[in-house]
Coordinates of C-alpha atoms in Angstrom, one line a residue:
M1 CA 13.0 -5.2 17.0
T2 CA 12.6 -6.1 20.6
I3 CA 9.5 -5.0 22.4
C4 CA 10.0 -4.2 26.1
A5 CA 7.6 -5.1 28.8
L6 CA 7.6 -3.0 31.9
P7 CA 7.3 -4.7 35.3
S8 CA 4.6 -3.6 37.7
T9 CA 5.9 -1.1 40.1
G10 CA 3.0 -1.3 42.6
D11 CA 2.7 2.0 44.5
A12 CA 6.4 2.8 44.2
G13 CA 6.6 5.5 41.6
T14 CA 4.4 8.4 41.8
V15 CA 4.6 11.4 39.6
A16 CA 3.0 14.7 40.1
S17 CA 2.7 18.3 39.2
M18 CA 5.5 20.3 37.9
R19 CA 7.5 23.3 39.0
R20 CA 6.9 26.7 37.5
G21 CA 9.1 29.7 37.5
A22 CA 11.5 29.2 34.6
C23 CA 8.8 29.6 32.0
P24 CA 6.4 32.6 32.0
S25 CA 2.8 31.6 32.8
L26 CA -0.4 33.2 34.0
A27 CA 0.7 32.4 37.6
E28 CA 4.2 33.8 37.1
P29 CA 4.5 36.1 34.1
M30 CA 7.9 37.3 33.0
Q31 CA 9.1 40.9 33.0
T32 CA 10.2 42.1 29.5
G33 CA 11.0 45.4 27.9
D34 CA 7.3 45.9 27.0
G35 CA 5.7 44.8 30.2
L36 CA 4.8 41.3 31.4
L37 CA 4.7 38.3 29.1
V38 CA 2.7 35.1 29.6
R39 CA 3.1 31.8 27.7
L40 CA 0.0 29.7 27.2
R41 CA -0.3 26.0 26.2
P42 CA -4.0 25.3 25.4
T43 CA -4.9 21.8 26.2
D44 CA -7.6 21.6 23.5
D45 CA -6.5 19.6 20.5
S46 CA -7.9 22.4 18.5
L47 CA -9.0 26.0 19.4
T48 CA -12.4 26.9 17.9
L49 CA -12.4 30.2 16.1
P50 CA -14.7 32.0 18.6
K51 CA -12.2 31.0 21.4
V52 CA -9.3 32.4 19.5
I53 CA -11.1 35.6 18.6
A54 CA -12.0 36.0 22.3
L55 CA -8.4 35.5 23.2
A56 CA -7.3 38.1 20.6
A57 CA -9.7 40.6 22.1
A58 CA -8.3 39.9 25.6
A59 CA -4.7 40.4 24.3
E60 CA -5.7 43.8 23.0
R61 CA -7.6 44.8 26.0
F62 CA -5.3 43.7 28.7
G63 CA -1.9 43.7 26.9
N64 CA -0.3 45.6 24.0
G65 CA -2.2 43.6 21.4
I66 CA 0.8 41.5 20.2
I67 CA 0.3 37.8 20.0
E68 CA 3.2 35.4 19.4
I69 CA 3.4 31.8 18.5
T70 CA 6.7 30.3 19.7
A71 CA 9.1 28.0 17.9
R72 CA 7.5 25.1 19.7
G73 CA 3.9 26.2 19.0
N74 CA 2.9 27.9 22.2
L75 CA 1.0 31.2 22.5
Q76 CA 2.6 34.3 24.1
L77 CA 0.8 37.5 25.0
R78 CA 2.9 40.6 25.6
G79 CA 2.6 44.0 27.2
L80 CA 0.7 43.0 30.3
S81 CA 0.8 44.5 33.8
A82 CA 0.5 43.1 37.3
A83 CA -3.1 44.5 37.4
S84 CA -4.1 43.2 34.0
V85 CA -2.8 39.6 34.2
P86 CA -5.7 38.5 36.6
M87 CA -8.2 40.0 34.2
L88 CA -6.6 38.2 31.3
A89 CA -6.9 34.9 33.2
Q90 CA -10.5 35.6 33.9
A91 CA -11.1 36.3 30.2
I92 CA -9.4 33.1 29.2
G93 CA -11.6 31.2 31.7
D94 CA -14.7 32.9 30.4
A95 CA -13.8 31.8 26.8
E96 CA -13.5 28.2 28.2
I97 CA -9.9 27.9 27.0
T98 CA -8.1 25.3 29.2
I99 CA -4.4 26.0 29.7
A100 CA -2.1 23.1 30.4
E101 CA 0.2 23.2 33.4
G102 CA 3.0 20.9 34.5
V103 CA 5.2 18.7 32.3
V104 CA 5.2 19.9 28.7
I105 CA 3.6 17.1 26.6
E106 CA 3.8 17.7 22.9
V107 CA 2.1 15.9 20.0
P108 CA 2.1 16.8 16.3
P109 CA -0.2 19.7 15.4
L110 CA -2.5 17.5 13.3
A111 CA -2.6 14.6 15.7
G112 CA -5.7 12.4 15.2
I113 CA -6.5 13.8 11.7
D114 CA -3.2 13.4 9.8
P115 CA -3.8 10.4 7.5
D116 CA -0.1 9.6 7.4
E117 CA 0.5 9.2 11.1
L118 CA 1.2 5.7 12.3
A119 CA -1.0 6.0 15.5
D120 CA -2.9 8.7 17.3
P121 CA -0.7 10.0 20.1
Q122 CA -3.4 11.9 21.9
P123 CA -4.7 8.9 24.1
I124 CA -1.1 8.4 25.4
A125 CA -0.8 12.1 26.1
S126 CA -4.1 12.1 28.0
E127 CA -3.2 8.9 29.9
L128 CA 0.1 10.4 31.0
R129 CA -1.5 13.7 32.1
E130 CA -4.0 11.7 34.1
A131 CA -1.3 9.5 35.7
L132 CA 0.6 12.7 36.7
R133 CA -2.6 14.2 38.2
A134 CA -3.3 11.0 40.1
R135 CA 0.0 11.1 42.0
Q136 CA -0.4 12.0 45.7
V137 CA 3.0 13.6 46.0
P138 CA 4.0 15.8 43.0
L139 CA 7.4 15.1 41.4
K140 CA 9.7 18.1 41.4
L141 CA 10.9 18.3 37.8
A142 CA 12.7 20.8 35.7
P143 CA 10.3 23.5 34.6
K144 CA 11.4 23.3 30.9
L145 CA 11.3 19.5 30.8
S146 CA 9.5 18.3 27.7
V147 CA 7.9 15.0 26.5
V148 CA 7.4 14.6 22.8
I149 CA 5.0 11.9 21.6
D150 CA 5.5 11.8 17.8
S151 CA 3.2 9.8 15.7
G152 CA 5.0 10.7 12.5
G153 CA 2.9 11.9 9.6
R154 CA 3.3 14.9 7.4
F155 CA 4.0 17.3 10.3
G156 CA 5.8 15.1 12.8
L157 CA 8.1 16.4 15.5
G158 CA 11.3 14.6 14.6
G159 CA 13.2 17.9 14.5
V160 CA 12.0 19.1 17.9
I161 CA 14.4 18.6 20.8
A162 CA 12.9 16.6 23.7
D163 CA 14.1 15.4 27.1
I164 CA 11.9 12.3 26.6
R165 CA 10.7 11.1 23.2
L166 CA 8.2 8.5 22.0
Q167 CA 8.4 7.8 18.3
A168 CA 5.8 5.7 16.6
V169 CA 7.0 2.8 14.5
S170 CA 5.2 0.2 12.4
T171 CA 5.6 -3.5 13.5
A172 CA 4.0 -6.8 12.4
G173 CA 1.7 -6.5 15.4
G174 CA 0.8 -2.9 14.7
A175 CA 2.1 0.4 15.9
A176 CA 4.8 0.5 18.7
W177 CA 6.6 3.3 20.4
V178 CA 10.4 3.8 20.6
L179 CA 11.4 5.5 23.8
S180 CA 14.5 7.7 23.6
L181 CA 16.2 10.5 25.6
D182 CA 17.6 13.9 25.0
G183 CA 17.5 15.2 21.5
T184 CA 15.8 15.1 18.2
A185 CA 14.6 11.9 16.6
A186 CA 17.9 11.6 14.7
K187 CA 20.2 12.1 17.8
A188 CA 18.3 11.0 20.9
S189 CA 19.6 8.0 22.9
I190 CA 17.3 5.0 22.4
V191 CA 16.1 3.1 25.4
G192 CA 13.7 0.5 23.8
T193 CA 10.4 -0.1 22.2
F194 CA 7.1 -0.4 24.0
T195 CA 3.5 -1.2 23.2
G196 CA 0.1 -1.1 24.8
D197 CA -0.2 -0.8 28.5
A198 CA 3.6 -0.6 29.0
V199 CA 4.0 2.8 27.3
V200 CA 2.8 5.2 30.0
P201 CA 4.4 3.2 32.8
A202 CA 7.7 3.5 31.0
L203 CA 7.3 7.3 30.7
M204 CA 6.5 7.4 34.4
T205 CA 9.6 5.5 35.2
V206 CA 11.7 8.0 33.4
L207 CA 10.0 10.9 35.1
E208 CA 10.5 9.3 38.5
K209 CA 14.2 8.8 37.8
L210 CA 14.6 12.4 36.8
A211 CA 12.9 13.5 40.0
S212 CA 15.3 11.4 42.0
L213 CA 18.2 13.3 40.4
G214 CA 16.9 16.7 41.5
A215 CA 14.6 19.4 40.3
A216 CA 17.0 20.6 37.6
A217 CA 17.6 17.2 36.0
R218 CA 17.0 16.9 32.2
G219 CA 17.0 14.1 29.7
R220 CA 20.8 14.6 29.1
D221 CA 21.4 13.6 32.8
L222 CA 19.9 10.1 32.3
D223 CA 21.9 7.0 31.5
P224 CA 20.0 5.1 28.8
A225 CA 21.3 1.8 30.1
D226 CA 20.0 2.6 33.6
I227 CA 16.6 3.4 32.2
R228 CA 16.7 0.2 30.1
S229 CA 17.4 -1.8 33.2
L230 CA 14.6 -0.2 35.1
C231 CA 12.2 -0.9 32.3
R232 CA 13.7 -4.4 31.8
C233 CA 14.5 -3.8 28.1
G234 CA 16.9 -6.3 26.7
T235 CA 18.1 -4.3 23.7
S236 CA 17.8 -0.7 22.6
G237 CA 16.6 -1.6 19.1
E238 CA 17.3 0.2 15.8
R239 CA 16.8 3.9 15.3
P240 CA 13.5 4.5 13.6
V241 CA 13.5 6.1 10.2
V242 CA 11.6 9.4 10.6
P243 CA 10.5 11.2 7.4
R244 CA 11.2 14.9 7.1
S245 CA 8.3 17.0 8.2
A246 CA 6.5 18.9 5.4
A247 CA 6.6 22.7 5.3
I248 CA 3.6 24.0 7.1
P249 CA 2.7 27.1 5.0
G250 CA 0.4 26.1 2.2
I251 CA -2.8 24.2 1.4
H252 CA -2.8 20.6 2.5
T253 CA -5.3 17.9 1.6
L254 CA -5.8 15.3 4.3
G255 CA -8.1 12.8 2.5
S256 CA -11.2 12.1 4.5
A257 CA -10.1 14.7 7.0
G258 CA -10.6 17.4 4.5
T259 CA -8.4 20.4 3.7
V260 CA -6.3 22.5 6.1
L261 CA -4.4 25.7 5.4
G262 CA -1.0 26.2 7.0
L263 CA 0.1 29.7 7.9
G264 CA 3.1 31.2 9.6
L265 CA 3.4 34.5 11.6
A266 CA 5.8 37.0 10.0
F267 CA 8.7 37.1 12.4
A268 CA 6.7 35.2 15.1
Q269 CA 4.3 38.0 15.8
V270 CA 0.8 39.2 14.8
E271 CA -1.4 42.1 15.9
A272 CA -4.4 40.7 17.8
A273 CA -6.8 42.9 15.8
A274 CA -5.3 41.6 12.5
L275 CA -5.6 38.0 13.7
A276 CA -9.2 38.5 14.8
S277 CA -10.1 40.2 11.5
Y278 CA -8.7 37.3 9.5
L279 CA -10.4 34.7 11.6
H280 CA -13.8 36.4 11.2
Q281 CA -13.2 36.3 7.4
V282 CA -12.3 32.6 7.2
Q283 CA -15.1 31.7 9.6
A284 CA -17.5 33.0 6.9
L285 CA -15.7 30.6 4.5
G286 CA -16.5 27.6 6.7
A287 CA -13.3 27.5 8.9
N288 CA -14.1 26.4 12.5
A289 CA -10.8 26.0 14.4
I290 CA -7.1 26.4 14.4
R291 CA -4.2 24.2 15.6
L292 CA -1.0 25.7 16.8
A293 CA 2.2 24.4 15.2
P294 CA 6.0 24.6 15.7
G295 CA 7.9 27.2 13.7
H296 CA 5.6 30.1 14.7
A297 CA 2.8 28.6 12.7
F298 CA -0.8 27.4 12.8
F299 CA -3.3 25.4 10.8
V300 CA -6.8 26.6 9.8
L301 CA -9.3 23.7 9.9
G302 CA -12.8 23.3 8.4
L303 CA -12.1 24.7 5.0
R304 CA -13.2 23.0 1.7
S305 CA -10.8 22.7 -1.2
E306 CA -12.6 25.4 -3.1
T307 CA -12.4 27.9 -0.2
A308 CA -8.8 27.2 1.0
A309 CA -7.3 29.2 -1.8
V310 CA -9.5 32.2 -0.9
A311 CA -8.5 31.9 2.7
Q312 CA -4.8 31.7 1.6
S313 CA -5.2 35.0 -0.4
L314 CA -6.8 36.7 2.6
A315 CA -3.9 35.5 4.8
A316 CA -1.4 37.0 2.5
A317 CA -3.2 40.3 2.6
H318 CA -2.9 40.2 6.4
G319 CA 0.8 39.6 6.2
F320 CA 0.9 35.9 7.2
R321 CA 3.5 33.6 5.7
T322 CA 1.4 31.5 3.2
A323 CA 3.9 29.5 1.1
E324 CA 7.0 27.4 1.5
Q325 CA 8.9 29.9 -0.7
D326 CA 8.3 32.9 1.4
P327 CA 11.7 34.4 2.2
R328 CA 10.6 35.3 5.7
N329 CA 10.5 31.6 6.5
A330 CA 14.4 31.7 6.5
I331 CA 14.6 34.3 9.2
A332 CA 14.5 33.6 13.0
T333 CA 14.0 36.7 15.2
C334 CA 13.6 37.3 18.9
A335 CA 11.3 40.0 20.4
G336 CA 14.1 42.6 19.8
S337 CA 14.5 46.0 21.5
K338 CA 10.8 46.8 21.3
G339 CA 10.0 43.8 23.5
C340 CA 13.1 43.1 25.5
A341 CA 15.2 45.3 27.7
S342 CA 18.3 43.2 27.0
A343 CA 18.0 43.6 23.2
R344 CA 20.2 46.0 21.2
M345 CA 18.5 45.4 17.9
E346 CA 15.0 46.1 16.6
T347 CA 14.8 42.6 15.1
K348 CA 11.5 42.9 13.2
G349 CA 12.6 46.0 11.4
M350 CA 16.0 44.5 10.7
A351 CA 14.3 41.4 9.2
E352 CA 12.3 43.6 6.8
R353 CA 15.6 45.3 5.8
L354 CA 17.2 41.9 5.2
V355 CA 14.3 40.7 2.9
E356 CA 14.7 43.9 0.9
A357 CA 18.5 44.2 0.8
A358 CA 19.6 40.5 0.5
P359 CA 16.8 38.3 -0.9
E360 CA 19.6 36.1 -2.4
L361 CA 20.3 34.7 1.2
L362 CA 16.7 33.7 1.7
D363 CA 16.2 30.8 -0.7
G364 CA 15.3 28.4 2.2
S365 CA 18.6 26.6 2.3
L366 CA 19.8 28.4 5.4
T367 CA 18.6 30.3 8.4
V368 CA 19.5 33.8 9.2
H369 CA 19.2 34.4 12.9
L370 CA 18.6 38.0 14.1
S371 CA 19.3 38.2 17.9
G372 CA 18.9 41.2 20.0
C373 CA 21.6 40.1 22.3
A374 CA 24.0 37.2 22.9
K375 CA 21.4 35.0 24.7
G376 CA 19.9 33.9 21.4
C377 CA 16.5 33.1 22.7
A378 CA 14.9 32.7 19.3
R379 CA 17.4 30.1 18.2
P380 CA 19.9 28.7 20.7
K381 CA 21.5 26.4 18.1
P382 CA 24.0 27.5 15.5
S383 CA 22.9 29.2 12.3
E384 CA 24.7 29.8 9.0
L385 CA 24.5 33.5 9.6
T386 CA 23.7 35.1 13.0
L387 CA 23.5 38.8 13.4
V388 CA 23.7 40.0 17.1
G389 CA 23.0 43.3 18.7
A390 CA 26.0 44.7 20.6
P391 CA 26.8 47.9 22.4
S392 CA 29.0 49.1 19.5
G393 CA 26.5 48.1 16.7
Y394 CA 26.0 44.6 15.2
G395 CA 28.2 41.6 15.1
L396 CA 28.1 38.8 12.5
V397 CA 28.7 35.2 13.6
V398 CA 29.2 32.8 10.8
N399 CA 28.2 29.2 11.4
G400 CA 27.6 29.8 15.0
A401 CA 25.1 30.8 17.7
A402 CA 24.4 34.2 19.1
N403 CA 26.8 33.6 22.0
G404 CA 29.6 32.9 19.6
L405 CA 32.5 35.3 18.8
P406 CA 31.5 37.7 16.0
S407 CA 34.0 37.7 13.1
A408 CA 32.8 41.1 11.7
Y409 CA 31.1 44.2 12.9
T410 CA 29.2 47.2 11.6
D411 CA 27.2 50.1 13.0
E412 CA 23.7 51.3 12.3
N413 CA 24.8 53.5 9.5
G414 CA 26.6 50.7 7.7
M415 CA 24.0 48.0 8.3
G416 CA 22.0 48.5 5.0
S417 CA 25.1 48.3 2.8
A418 CA 26.5 45.4 4.8
L419 CA 23.3 43.3 4.2
A420 CA 23.4 44.3 0.5
R421 CA 27.0 43.2 0.2
L422 CA 26.1 39.7 1.6
G423 CA 23.3 39.4 -0.9
R424 CA 25.6 40.5 -3.7
L425 CA 28.3 38.1 -2.6
V426 CA 25.9 35.2 -3.2
R427 CA 24.4 36.6 -6.4
Q428 CA 27.8 37.1 -8.0
N429 CA 29.3 33.8 -6.9
K430 CA 26.6 31.2 -6.9
D431 CA 26.8 28.6 -9.5
A432 CA 23.8 27.5 -11.6
G433 CA 21.5 25.5 -9.3
E434 CA 23.6 26.1 -6.2
S435 CA 21.9 27.1 -3.0
A436 CA 22.9 30.1 -0.9
Q437 CA 24.0 27.8 1.9
S438 CA 26.3 25.8 -0.5
C439 CA 27.7 29.0 -2.0
L440 CA 28.5 30.6 1.4
T441 CA 30.1 27.3 2.6
R442 CA 32.3 27.2 -0.5
L443 CA 33.3 30.8 -0.2
G444 CA 34.3 30.3 3.5
A445 CA 33.7 32.3 6.7
A446 CA 36.6 34.7 6.1
R447 CA 35.2 35.9 2.8
V448 CA 31.7 36.2 4.1
S449 CA 32.9 38.2 7.1
A450 CA 35.0 40.5 4.9
A451 CA 32.0 41.2 2.7
F452 CA 29.8 42.1 5.6
E453 CA 32.4 44.4 7.2
Q454 CA 34.2 46.1 4.4
G455 CA 33.0 44.8 1.0

């Protein structure tokens, strides 16, 4: 593996604050079907329980009391108004919750305490943020640009798409960082490997190049060979082997770091009052903080092994996803018609109907995407089964995204039986030990579509 050394750039490359506007924020909330929405990225590596409880109270007082955790692990508050957003901002400040602005810099949810990670990514993230703040002239960068600094470990970010990615690898001299562009760890284009003081300057070089291409430029617009030349990297190196991230829901022992409880939100949402009630209960058990996680999830920190099981039972009673086998883990939903004016499906209610009518589909081998419209906000990439709200009812896209052409339709009256037929199709045709995904693949899209539409 070749380690790249970055040349000194002197005062030529300055990076700065980022544009807003494409992503909802406290400064520029987004209008939705249930009022204004803001997305928050707390800068704390962990949120203490009093802070989160205060945030839940603010969500209930100034919004509609719905809290979401996004697929990338950000917080969203819904149902706000132009008058209440400033009051929410004040409440967040009073709770001493610092919200990140600018370039999205993501590290694994248990960074710094995961015993399996190869290096702590937090110092690099902090140094990069400081380098960006130190720039005299802000760089104009794409609002949704993301930098992932993945240290590996049990809950790494290998499956998260990034414009710019650092992946920790082990070398004879210690941990090093593979820089790549545009994609997941398995598909991103590798630039080279960096260590020590060369890491953050390499990231700055990439950001400066992006800014030179225009305010809409993303990682896909960069030429890896060009970046390699700018960084004076001789070779791109081999693609690092990235272990699959463990499922978040469940009890996890972290050695000297203690025990953490992973939980997921049911269909990405939770009522603020229910969250606050649960956090008060686990606080009495010794919990002291949470960490947000991808996949609409979070970890509860500070528990002992003997109290984690109690906290897990309490979470189940509050409707959280508590185990890898929970069928709701296999369903992706957007806000739906209750939260978005564009949606033509009440996705949360439809998800409950799916769990009841077709549990055979939800063995964890595939994802069922319920999208209120063809935009597919909850899951832009293809799914094995995608159900899309349409003016005439609901369309089924097999092995495609929400913007794909549906191969079958049904209306509201036929929806329950259509879901039941899909479940029955798997139940009656699945071989011993076969997954739902394998069964549907073997049966083929035409047969799946026929079962949905007409039985």
